[in-house]
Amino acid sequence: MAVTSQQDNELAMLFGKGDGTFQTQMNYTVGNFPSSVTSGDFNNDDKLDLATANRGDNTISVRLGKGDGTFQTQMNYTVGNSPSSVISGDFNNDDKLDLATANSNDNTVSVLLGKGDGTFQTQLDYTVGISPSSVISGDFNSDDKLDLATADSIDNTISVLLGKGDGTFQTQMNYTVGNSPHCVISGDFNSDDKLDLATANSNDNTVSVLLGKGDGTFQIQMNYAVDSYPFSVISGDFDNDSKLDLATANLIDNTVSVLLGKGNGAFVPQMNYAVGRYPSSVISGDFNNDNKLELATANQLDNTVSVLLGKGDGTFQTQTIYTVGRYPSSVTSGDFNNDDKLDLATANQLDNTVSVLLGKGDGTFQTQTNYTVGNSPSSVISGDFNNDNKLDLATANRGDNTVSVLLGKGDGTFQTQLDYTVGNFPSSVISGDFNNDSKLDLATANGGDNTVSVLLGKGDGTFQTQMNYGVGRDPQCYNGKEKESIGRPADSKEKEIVK
């Protein structure tokens, strides 16, 4: 597991023991105010690397993994203004992971195409909605080309940019959701083989669900009540009934809300679990190898990660807490040292680092190791950006408008970051093959200029210069799957909140 610490400008890594617990954190310096962290094999060495989004210096910090749970020195890449989220993906189909950040202060997404060696090309910026805080990729129109979507918190929309398959994107299309969406995901919530959408809406304490019609359009949203100020939402089958469920991280109440799915697009009322202070990010994974999904949150105010082991029936055990860097704003998991045990990584905004915690395979994690990334990383993802079969990391750095790429060594460590410029205030980053060259590309959601920045990957771990595309206001976090279809804007009329 990886968690970012905004106050210490560090990324904390907690390595999983395989039973749901983690080893002590290892801290790595990254950029200024890291707000998000992700992992991936950015240099194709079969070792996970890390990347953080650094809000404070507008960079992404990339640390290449060594395969033993430690990472090389960071490489910083300039992105847009205040990147709050970072993701990885092969955006130009070159089999090389690319990076993308959501930049909150210039309302852009920055895309950095990976070269396959752990380095990235210069950012490409795309305009999105006002203040994008997160970005996601997926094939939304079923043309086998990765598309981008951002959650725009100020104008309460989702911005969708359809990919052309060469690493560039069409003009945005916007969809209305709830009040102040900070994160959006996709999944087949009604079992019709058509991707649906869900957002976490902070200002009305709801989750909005929009069922997909399969033709690129969506039905009117249905809202479900959760705890106070949901900031992140994920989906997973928490009760092993083959139906997707939802979970949100709630900042004000310091809880996780779990909504079990009925399989028809509807959800049962929330169940809440206590976690650390100010949880801003939640993920799921099988941390103790019992075939039951667990939950993990990045807790900003106490600089920790909370791990809740799943019972397999939709309920969870009491949290176990691990220390990471300062002000962790994003957490991701992956096998960074190739031992078949899930590890953790966080993007730490206040010390500009990524923290890596190697998993023991029993549900516990080792002490963190920290890697430096860009300024104020707000989002982190993983991917194989240099095609070495080793996971790399990429962060969206709000502070310097960059994406940082850290190529993994395959032993759990990472190389020094490479930074790529993206749009203004990138809050989220994703990866995908946007130009069908079998190389992962990057995209960021940039809140400062309402754009998405796309950086085409070169397949060697480096990326081309950003291309920017306009989207809606304040694009936020979006976590999606393939075969999504988004066309004309959905009806903005809201249905009543489901309580």
Short mmCIF file of C-alpha atoms in Angstrom, two decimals:
data_model
loop_
_atom_site.label_atom_id
_atom_site.label_comp_id
_atom_site.label_asym_id
_atom_site.label_seq_id
_atom_site.Cartn_x
_atom_site.Cartn_y
_atom_site.Cartn_z
CA MET A 1 0.00 0.00 0.00
CA ALA A 2 1.19 3.52 -0.79
CA VAL A 3 -0.03 6.66 0.97
CA THR A 4 0.87 10.28 0.28
CA SER A 5 1.77 12.71 3.08
CA GLN A 6 1.08 16.33 2.13
CA GLN A 7 2.72 17.95 5.15
CA ASP A 8 6.00 16.01 4.92
CA ASN A 9 6.16 15.91 1.09
CA GLU A 10 6.66 12.16 1.34
CA LEU A 11 5.17 8.93 0.06
CA ALA A 12 4.84 6.15 2.65
CA MET A 13 5.00 2.49 1.58
CA LEU A 14 3.48 -0.28 3.72
CA PHE A 15 4.27 -3.79 2.49
CA GLY A 16 1.52 -6.33 3.04
CA LYS A 17 2.13 -9.55 4.95
CA GLY A 18 -0.67 -11.37 3.12
CA ASP A 19 -3.01 -11.67 6.12
CA GLY A 20 -4.41 -8.14 6.00
CA THR A 21 -1.66 -6.56 8.12
CA PHE A 22 1.30 -4.51 6.94
CA GLN A 23 4.95 -3.93 7.76
CA THR A 24 6.25 -0.61 9.11
CA GLN A 25 6.27 2.24 6.61
CA MET A 26 9.20 3.28 4.41
CA ASN A 27 9.16 6.99 3.43
CA TYR A 28 10.36 8.41 0.13
CA THR A 29 10.73 12.10 -0.65
CA VAL A 30 8.64 13.30 -3.58
CA GLY A 31 7.50 16.70 -4.83
CA ASN A 32 5.91 19.51 -2.85
CA PHE A 33 2.51 18.74 -1.26
CA PRO A 34 1.87 15.30 -2.81
CA SER A 35 -1.88 14.66 -2.95
CA SER A 36 -2.15 11.39 -4.87
CA VAL A 37 -0.07 8.30 -5.58
CA THR A 38 -0.31 5.49 -8.10
CA SER A 39 1.76 2.48 -9.08
CA GLY A 40 2.60 0.74 -12.34
CA ASP A 41 5.43 -0.86 -14.26
CA PHE A 42 6.67 2.27 -16.01
CA ASN A 43 9.92 0.84 -17.42
CA ASN A 44 8.78 -2.70 -18.27
CA ASP A 45 11.10 -4.51 -15.88
CA ASP A 46 8.32 -6.45 -14.12
CA LYS A 47 8.81 -4.27 -11.04
CA LEU A 48 6.20 -1.85 -9.73
CA ASP A 49 7.09 1.82 -9.80
CA LEU A 50 5.44 4.78 -8.09
CA ALA A 51 4.20 8.17 -9.20
CA THR A 52 2.81 11.01 -7.11
CA ALA A 53 0.84 14.11 -7.99
CA ASN A 54 2.46 17.09 -6.26
CA ARG A 55 0.15 20.05 -5.76
CA GLY A 56 2.76 22.39 -4.31
CA ASP A 57 5.15 22.45 -7.29
CA ASN A 58 2.90 21.32 -10.18
CA THR A 59 4.83 18.14 -10.89
CA ILE A 60 4.56 14.38 -11.01
CA SER A 61 7.31 12.51 -9.19
CA VAL A 62 8.23 9.08 -10.58
CA ARG A 63 10.27 6.59 -8.57
CA LEU A 64 11.29 3.38 -10.32
CA GLY A 65 10.95 0.25 -8.22
CA LYS A 66 13.89 -2.06 -7.56
CA GLY A 67 11.67 -5.11 -7.11
CA ASP A 68 12.52 -5.55 -3.43
CA GLY A 69 10.12 -2.95 -2.09
CA THR A 70 12.53 -0.03 -2.37
CA PHE A 71 12.68 2.66 -5.03
CA GLN A 72 15.19 4.71 -6.98
CA THR A 73 15.57 8.48 -6.75
CA GLN A 74 12.61 10.44 -8.04
CA MET A 75 12.26 11.86 -11.53
CA ASN A 76 10.01 14.93 -11.75
CA TYR A 77 7.81 15.94 -14.65
CA THR A 78 5.99 19.23 -14.98
CA VAL A 79 2.21 19.04 -15.28
CA GLY A 80 -0.65 21.52 -14.90
CA ASN A 81 -1.35 23.83 -11.98
CA SER A 82 -2.04 22.03 -8.68
CA PRO A 83 -2.35 18.37 -9.76
CA SER A 84 -4.61 16.60 -7.27
CA SER A 85 -4.84 13.13 -8.83
CA VAL A 86 -2.65 10.92 -11.01
CA ILE A 87 -3.39 7.73 -12.97
CA SER A 88 -1.60 5.53 -15.50
CA GLY A 89 -2.71 3.77 -18.66
CA ASP A 90 -1.64 2.95 -22.20
CA PHE A 91 -3.25 5.90 -23.98
CA ASN A 92 -1.58 5.47 -27.38
CA ASN A 93 -1.58 1.67 -27.62
CA ASP A 94 2.19 1.21 -27.67
CA ASP A 95 2.29 -1.21 -24.71
CA LYS A 96 3.96 1.47 -22.59
CA LEU A 97 2.29 3.01 -19.56
CA ASP A 98 1.50 6.70 -19.74
CA LEU A 99 0.44 9.15 -17.02
CA ALA A 100 -2.37 11.64 -16.62
CA THR A 101 -3.08 14.21 -13.93
CA ALA A 102 -6.13 16.27 -13.00
CA ASN A 103 -4.99 19.86 -12.43
CA SER A 104 -7.40 21.81 -10.24
CA ASN A 105 -6.11 25.37 -10.61
CA ASP A 106 -6.01 25.58 -14.42
CA ASN A 107 -8.90 23.21 -15.19
CA THR A 108 -6.85 20.82 -17.30
CA VAL A 109 -5.80 17.23 -17.61
CA SER A 110 -2.11 16.67 -18.34
CA VAL A 111 -1.17 13.57 -20.33
CA LEU A 112 2.45 12.36 -20.38
CA LEU A 113 3.15 9.55 -22.82
CA GLY A 114 5.53 6.92 -21.50
CA LYS A 115 8.68 5.93 -23.38
CA GLY A 116 8.73 2.44 -21.87
CA ASP A 117 12.00 3.01 -20.02
CA GLY A 118 10.50 4.78 -17.04
CA THR A 119 10.69 8.24 -18.54
CA PHE A 120 7.90 10.28 -20.07
CA GLN A 121 7.36 12.77 -22.85
CA THR A 122 6.36 16.37 -22.24
CA GLN A 123 2.78 16.88 -21.13
CA LEU A 124 -0.20 17.45 -23.40
CA ASP A 125 -2.95 19.49 -21.72
CA TYR A 126 -6.69 19.26 -22.33
CA THR A 127 -9.34 21.64 -21.00
CA VAL A 128 -11.99 20.13 -18.72
CA GLY A 129 -14.57 21.47 -16.25
CA ILE A 130 -13.90 23.94 -13.47
CA SER A 131 -11.54 22.62 -10.78
CA PRO A 132 -11.02 18.98 -11.84
CA SER A 133 -9.74 17.02 -8.86
CA SER A 134 -9.57 13.53 -10.36
CA VAL A 135 -9.36 11.74 -13.68
CA ILE A 136 -10.03 8.22 -14.98
CA SER A 137 -9.70 6.31 -18.25
CA GLY A 138 -11.87 3.68 -19.91
CA ASP A 139 -13.29 2.69 -23.27
CA PHE A 140 -16.58 4.55 -22.94
CA ASN A 141 -17.79 4.11 -26.53
CA SER A 142 -16.56 0.56 -27.17
CA ASP A 143 -14.15 1.43 -29.97
CA ASP A 144 -11.12 -0.21 -28.30
CA LYS A 145 -9.57 3.21 -27.65
CA LEU A 146 -9.10 4.59 -24.15
CA ASP A 147 -11.11 7.68 -23.26
CA LEU A 148 -10.82 10.08 -20.31
CA ALA A 149 -13.31 11.42 -17.78
CA THR A 150 -13.01 13.93 -14.96
CA ALA A 151 -15.21 14.87 -12.00
CA ASP A 152 -15.68 18.65 -11.92
CA SER A 153 -16.56 19.78 -8.41
CA ILE A 154 -17.49 23.41 -8.98
CA ASP A 155 -19.99 22.94 -11.82
CA ASN A 156 -21.23 19.53 -10.60
CA THR A 157 -20.45 17.66 -13.80
CA ILE A 158 -18.47 14.81 -15.30
CA SER A 159 -16.37 15.73 -18.36
CA VAL A 160 -15.78 12.97 -20.92
CA LEU A 161 -13.08 13.14 -23.62
CA LEU A 162 -13.24 10.39 -26.23
CA GLY A 163 -9.86 9.08 -27.34
CA LYS A 164 -8.75 8.99 -30.97
CA GLY A 165 -6.37 6.08 -30.38
CA ASP A 166 -3.23 8.07 -31.14
CA GLY A 167 -2.87 9.66 -27.74
CA THR A 168 -5.07 12.67 -28.51
CA PHE A 169 -8.66 13.32 -27.48
CA GLN A 170 -11.87 14.92 -28.71
CA THR A 171 -13.56 17.92 -27.08
CA GLN A 172 -15.27 17.30 -23.75
CA MET A 173 -18.88 16.19 -23.19
CA ASN A 174 -20.44 17.03 -19.80
CA TYR A 175 -22.94 15.19 -17.56
CA THR A 176 -24.69 16.63 -14.50
CA VAL A 177 -24.27 14.84 -11.14
CA GLY A 178 -24.68 15.74 -7.43
CA ASN A 179 -23.32 18.70 -5.49
CA SER A 180 -19.50 18.95 -5.55
CA PRO A 181 -18.49 15.55 -6.98
CA HIS A 182 -14.96 14.74 -5.85
CA CYS A 183 -14.65 11.25 -7.28
CA VAL A 184 -16.33 9.25 -10.05
CA ILE A 185 -16.08 5.56 -10.91
CA SER A 186 -17.63 3.17 -13.39
CA GLY A 187 -18.94 -0.36 -13.13
CA ASP A 188 -21.78 -2.60 -14.27
CA PHE A 189 -24.12 -2.00 -11.34
CA ASN A 190 -27.23 -3.60 -12.90
CA SER A 191 -25.62 -6.62 -14.60
CA ASP A 192 -26.60 -5.67 -18.16
CA ASP A 193 -23.05 -5.68 -19.55
CA LYS A 194 -23.20 -1.89 -19.91
CA LEU A 195 -20.97 0.34 -17.81
CA ASP A 196 -22.65 2.69 -15.35
CA LEU A 197 -21.26 5.69 -13.44
CA ALA A 198 -21.16 6.69 -9.77
CA THR A 199 -19.89 9.85 -8.07
CA ALA A 200 -19.18 10.82 -4.45
CA ASN A 201 -20.81 14.21 -3.83
CA SER A 202 -19.24 16.03 -0.88
CA ASN A 203 -21.65 18.91 -0.38
CA ASP A 204 -24.87 16.87 -0.20
CA ASN A 205 -23.46 13.67 1.38
CA THR A 206 -24.63 11.40 -1.42
CA VAL A 207 -23.49 8.99 -4.08
CA SER A 208 -24.99 9.55 -7.53
CA VAL A 209 -25.51 6.47 -9.74
CA LEU A 210 -26.15 6.89 -13.49
CA LEU A 211 -27.08 3.68 -15.31
CA GLY A 212 -25.63 3.37 -18.79
CA LYS A 213 -27.85 2.74 -21.82
CA GLY A 214 -25.04 1.13 -23.80
CA ASP A 215 -25.17 3.76 -26.53
CA GLY A 216 -22.99 6.30 -24.80
CA THR A 217 -25.82 7.96 -22.90
CA PHE A 218 -27.00 7.53 -19.31
CA GLN A 219 -30.22 7.52 -17.35
CA ILE A 220 -31.09 10.21 -14.79
CA GLN A 221 -29.02 9.95 -11.62
CA MET A 222 -30.24 8.14 -8.48
CA ASN A 223 -28.80 9.44 -5.20
CA TYR A 224 -27.95 7.42 -2.08
CA ALA A 225 -27.18 8.91 1.35
CA VAL A 226 -23.77 8.28 2.95
CA ASP A 227 -21.88 9.80 5.90
CA SER A 228 -20.67 13.40 6.04
CA TYR A 229 -18.55 14.77 3.17
CA PRO A 230 -17.79 11.71 1.01
CA PHE A 231 -14.55 12.42 -0.83
CA SER A 232 -13.77 9.12 -2.53
CA VAL A 233 -15.85 6.21 -3.86
CA ILE A 234 -14.92 2.72 -5.06
CA SER A 235 -16.78 -0.40 -6.15
CA GLY A 236 -16.15 -4.06 -5.39
CA ASP A 237 -17.91 -7.29 -4.50
CA PHE A 238 -17.59 -7.08 -0.71
CA ASP A 239 -20.09 -9.85 0.10
CA ASN A 240 -19.13 -12.34 -2.64
CA ASP A 241 -22.55 -12.39 -4.33
CA SER A 242 -21.24 -11.41 -7.80
CA LYS A 243 -22.95 -8.00 -7.51
CA LEU A 244 -20.98 -4.76 -7.33
CA ASP A 245 -21.08 -2.83 -4.06
CA LEU A 246 -19.94 0.73 -3.24
CA ALA A 247 -17.75 2.24 -0.51
CA THR A 248 -17.02 5.90 0.27
CA ALA A 249 -14.37 7.62 2.41
CA ASN A 250 -16.08 10.35 4.47
CA LEU A 251 -13.84 13.22 5.57
CA ILE A 252 -15.92 14.85 8.30
CA ASP A 253 -17.20 11.74 10.08
CA ASN A 254 -13.91 9.80 9.78
CA THR A 255 -15.76 6.79 8.42
CA VAL A 256 -16.14 4.48 5.46
CA SER A 257 -19.70 3.96 4.19
CA VAL A 258 -20.47 0.61 2.52
CA LEU A 259 -23.54 0.23 0.25
CA LEU A 260 -24.22 -3.35 -0.85
CA GLY A 261 -25.56 -3.69 -4.39
CA LYS A 262 -28.80 -5.50 -5.27
CA GLY A 263 -27.61 -6.32 -8.79
CA ASN A 264 -30.32 -4.24 -10.48
CA GLY A 265 -28.63 -0.85 -10.17
CA ALA A 266 -30.02 -0.14 -6.70
CA PHE A 267 -28.22 -0.32 -3.34
CA VAL A 268 -29.17 -1.07 0.27
CA PRO A 269 -28.72 1.65 2.95
CA GLN A 270 -25.20 2.41 4.16
CA MET A 271 -23.18 0.63 6.85
CA ASN A 272 -20.44 2.77 8.44
CA TYR A 273 -16.99 1.86 9.82
CA ALA A 274 -14.59 4.07 11.79
CA VAL A 275 -11.19 4.86 10.23
CA GLY A 276 -8.48 7.47 10.81
CA ARG A 277 -8.88 11.24 10.84
CA TYR A 278 -9.94 12.92 7.60
CA PRO A 279 -9.92 9.92 5.22
CA SER A 280 -9.57 11.28 1.69
CA SER A 281 -9.04 8.09 -0.30
CA VAL A 282 -10.27 4.49 -0.10
CA ILE A 283 -9.18 1.36 -1.99
CA SER A 284 -9.93 -2.35 -1.80
CA GLY A 285 -7.74 -5.44 -2.18
CA ASP A 286 -7.10 -8.90 -0.78
CA PHE A 287 -4.28 -8.02 1.63
CA ASN A 288 -4.22 -11.35 3.50
CA ASN A 289 -4.83 -13.76 0.61
CA ASP A 290 -8.14 -15.14 1.93
CA ASN A 291 -10.14 -14.33 -1.23
CA LYS A 292 -12.11 -11.66 0.65
CA LEU A 293 -11.83 -7.97 -0.19
CA GLU A 294 -10.36 -5.62 2.39
CA LEU A 295 -10.50 -1.82 2.58
CA ALA A 296 -7.72 0.74 3.13
CA THR A 297 -7.98 4.49 3.61
CA ALA A 298 -5.44 7.34 3.53
CA ASN A 299 -6.03 9.52 6.60
CA GLN A 300 -4.69 13.04 6.13
CA LEU A 301 -4.86 14.57 9.62
CA ASP A 302 -3.10 11.76 11.51
CA ASN A 303 -0.67 10.72 8.71
CA THR A 304 -1.84 7.11 8.65
CA VAL A 305 -3.36 4.34 6.59
CA SER A 306 -6.30 2.37 8.01
CA VAL A 307 -6.71 -1.27 6.93
CA LEU A 308 -10.05 -3.05 7.51
CA LEU A 309 -9.99 -6.80 6.88
CA GLY A 310 -13.10 -8.11 5.13
CA LYS A 311 -15.22 -10.97 6.49
CA GLY A 312 -16.58 -11.89 3.05
CA ASP A 313 -20.21 -11.12 3.95
CA GLY A 314 -20.09 -7.38 3.31
CA THR A 315 -18.90 -6.51 6.82
CA PHE A 316 -15.40 -5.61 8.02
CA GLN A 317 -13.18 -5.98 11.07
CA THR A 318 -11.95 -3.06 13.18
CA GLN A 319 -9.21 -0.99 11.53
CA THR A 320 -5.45 -1.52 11.86
CA ILE A 321 -3.45 1.71 11.53
CA TYR A 322 -0.03 2.26 9.86
CA THR A 323 2.05 5.45 9.92
CA VAL A 324 2.98 7.06 6.58
CA GLY A 325 4.22 10.47 5.40
CA ARG A 326 2.66 13.84 6.15
CA TYR A 327 -0.88 14.49 4.96
CA PRO A 328 -1.48 11.39 2.81
CA SER A 329 -4.15 12.23 0.25
CA SER A 330 -4.15 9.14 -1.94
CA VAL A 331 -3.43 5.42 -1.52
CA THR A 332 -2.84 2.65 -4.04
CA SER A 333 -1.84 -1.02 -3.88
CA GLY A 334 0.27 -3.34 -6.02
CA ASP A 335 2.92 -6.04 -5.83
CA PHE A 336 5.99 -3.78 -5.91
CA ASN A 337 8.58 -6.45 -5.03
CA ASN A 338 7.18 -9.40 -6.99
CA ASP A 339 6.51 -11.64 -3.98
CA ASP A 340 2.80 -12.19 -4.78
CA LYS A 341 1.80 -10.09 -1.75
CA LEU A 342 -0.01 -6.78 -2.09
CA ASP A 343 1.90 -3.70 -1.00
CA LEU A 344 0.69 -0.15 -0.35
CA ALA A 345 1.80 3.31 -1.52
CA THR A 346 0.60 6.77 -0.53
CA ALA A 347 1.05 10.26 -1.98
CA ASN A 348 2.01 12.64 0.84
CA GLN A 349 1.26 16.27 0.04
CA LEU A 350 3.07 18.12 2.82
CA ASP A 351 6.47 16.43 2.44
CA ASN A 352 6.33 15.80 -1.34
CA THR A 353 6.93 12.08 -1.05
CA VAL A 354 5.51 8.69 -1.83
CA SER A 355 5.48 6.18 1.05
CA VAL A 356 5.82 2.48 0.18
CA LEU A 357 4.78 -0.23 2.67
CA LEU A 358 5.68 -3.77 1.63
CA GLY A 359 3.07 -6.37 2.53
CA LYS A 360 3.91 -9.47 4.55
CA GLY A 361 1.08 -11.51 3.03
CA ASP A 362 -0.73 -11.92 6.35
CA GLY A 363 -2.55 -8.59 6.29
CA THR A 364 0.27 -6.66 7.96
CA PHE A 365 2.88 -4.38 6.40
CA GLN A 366 6.51 -3.39 6.85
CA THR A 367 7.66 0.09 7.86
CA GLN A 368 7.36 2.72 5.14
CA THR A 369 10.07 3.73 2.69
CA ASN A 370 9.68 7.25 1.24
CA TYR A 371 10.51 8.56 -2.23
CA THR A 372 10.65 12.20 -3.33
CA VAL A 373 8.22 13.34 -6.05
CA GLY A 374 6.93 16.71 -7.26
CA ASN A 375 5.40 19.55 -5.29
CA SER A 376 2.20 18.67 -3.41
CA PRO A 377 1.30 15.30 -5.00
CA SER A 378 -2.46 14.77 -4.82
CA SER A 379 -2.88 11.49 -6.70
CA VAL A 380 -0.79 8.39 -7.37
CA ILE A 381 -1.18 5.41 -9.70
CA SER A 382 0.89 2.44 -10.81
CA GLY A 383 1.57 0.90 -14.20
CA ASP A 384 4.30 -0.58 -16.36
CA PHE A 385 5.43 2.56 -18.22
CA ASN A 386 8.64 1.14 -19.71
CA ASN A 387 7.49 -2.40 -20.53
CA ASP A 388 9.90 -4.21 -18.22
CA ASN A 389 7.18 -6.14 -16.38
CA LYS A 390 7.88 -4.09 -13.24
CA LEU A 391 5.30 -1.73 -11.80
CA ASP A 392 6.13 1.96 -11.91
CA LEU A 393 4.50 4.90 -10.13
CA ALA A 394 3.18 8.24 -11.28
CA THR A 395 1.87 11.17 -9.27
CA ALA A 396 -0.11 14.29 -10.12
CA ASN A 397 1.59 17.25 -8.44
CA ARG A 398 -0.61 20.27 -7.82
CA GLY A 399 2.13 22.49 -6.47
CA ASP A 400 4.24 22.60 -9.64
CA ASN A 401 1.78 21.42 -12.34
CA THR A 402 3.71 18.27 -13.11
CA VAL A 403 3.48 14.50 -13.22
CA SER A 404 6.27 12.60 -11.46
CA VAL A 405 7.19 9.15 -12.80
CA LEU A 406 9.16 6.70 -10.66
CA LEU A 407 10.32 3.61 -12.54
CA GLY A 408 10.19 0.44 -10.48
CA LYS A 409 13.21 -1.82 -10.07
CA GLY A 410 11.10 -4.90 -9.38
CA ASP A 411 12.43 -5.27 -5.84
CA GLY A 412 10.04 -2.80 -4.24
CA THR A 413 12.32 0.19 -4.79
CA PHE A 414 12.13 2.90 -7.42
CA GLN A 415 14.43 5.09 -9.46
CA THR A 416 14.62 8.86 -9.11
CA GLN A 417 11.55 10.70 -10.34
CA LEU A 418 11.12 12.10 -13.82
CA ASP A 419 8.82 15.13 -13.96
CA TYR A 420 6.59 16.18 -16.83
CA THR A 421 4.66 19.44 -17.16
CA VAL A 422 0.86 19.20 -17.33
CA GLY A 423 -2.06 21.62 -16.90
CA ASN A 424 -2.82 24.00 -14.06
CA PHE A 425 -3.42 22.45 -10.61
CA PRO A 426 -3.65 18.74 -11.60
CA SER A 427 -5.66 16.88 -8.98
CA SER A 428 -5.87 13.41 -10.52
CA VAL A 429 -3.92 11.23 -12.92
CA ILE A 430 -4.73 8.05 -14.83
CA SER A 431 -2.99 5.85 -17.39
CA GLY A 432 -4.13 4.04 -20.51
CA ASP A 433 -3.16 3.29 -24.09
CA PHE A 434 -4.75 6.32 -25.75
CA ASN A 435 -3.20 5.96 -29.23
CA ASN A 436 -3.23 2.18 -29.61
CA ASP A 437 0.55 1.76 -29.83
CA SER A 438 0.66 -0.73 -26.94
CA LYS A 439 2.39 1.87 -24.75
CA LEU A 440 0.79 3.33 -21.64
CA ASP A 441 0.00 7.04 -21.72
CA LEU A 442 -0.95 9.47 -18.95
CA ALA A 443 -3.78 11.92 -18.44
CA THR A 444 -4.42 14.45 -15.69
CA ALA A 445 -7.51 16.39 -14.60
CA ASN A 446 -6.46 20.01 -14.11
CA GLY A 447 -8.69 22.09 -11.83
CA GLY A 448 -6.88 25.37 -12.43
CA ASP A 449 -7.67 25.65 -16.14
CA ASN A 450 -10.49 23.11 -16.61
CA THR A 451 -8.47 20.87 -18.91
CA VAL A 452 -7.25 17.33 -19.31
CA SER A 453 -3.54 16.92 -20.11
CA VAL A 454 -2.54 13.89 -22.17
CA LEU A 455 1.08 12.69 -22.32
CA LEU A 456 1.74 9.95 -24.84
CA GLY A 457 4.11 7.26 -23.61
CA LYS A 458 7.21 6.29 -25.58
CA GLY A 459 7.33 2.79 -24.10
CA ASP A 460 10.66 3.37 -22.38
CA GLY A 461 9.25 5.08 -19.31
CA THR A 462 9.35 8.56 -20.81
CA PHE A 463 6.52 10.63 -22.25
CA GLN A 464 5.91 13.17 -24.97
CA THR A 465 4.94 16.78 -24.33
CA GLN A 466 1.41 17.29 -23.01
CA MET A 467 -1.64 17.89 -25.16
CA ASN A 468 -4.45 19.77 -23.40
CA TYR A 469 -8.20 19.37 -23.88
CA GLY A 470 -10.97 21.51 -22.40
CA VAL A 471 -13.55 19.85 -20.14
CA GLY A 472 -16.11 20.92 -17.50
CA ARG A 473 -15.58 22.95 -14.38
CA ASP A 474 -13.51 21.53 -11.53
CA PRO A 475 -12.90 17.96 -12.86
CA GLN A 476 -12.42 15.42 -10.04
CA CYS A 477 -11.51 11.78 -9.37
CA TYR A 478 -12.76 9.16 -11.81
CA ASN A 479 -12.00 5.46 -11.63
CA GLY A 480 -13.36 3.48 -14.57
CA LYS A 481 -13.26 0.28 -16.52
CA GLU A 482 -13.21 -0.64 -20.17
CA LYS A 483 -16.22 -0.72 -22.48
CA GLU A 484 -17.83 2.39 -21.04
CA SER A 485 -20.02 4.43 -23.36
CA ILE A 486 -20.62 8.12 -22.83
CA GLY A 487 -22.34 10.23 -25.45
CA ARG A 488 -24.71 13.15 -25.02
CA PRO A 489 -25.14 14.78 -21.60
CA ALA A 490 -27.38 12.94 -19.19
CA ASP A 491 -30.59 14.51 -17.92
CA SER A 492 -29.68 16.89 -15.12
CA LYS A 493 -32.86 16.19 -13.17
CA GLU A 494 -32.13 14.58 -9.83
CA LYS A 495 -34.07 11.74 -8.30
CA GLU A 496 -34.71 11.69 -4.57
CA ILE A 497 -31.98 10.62 -2.19
CA VAL A 498 -32.21 6.97 -1.24
CA LYS A 499 -31.90 6.67 2.54
#
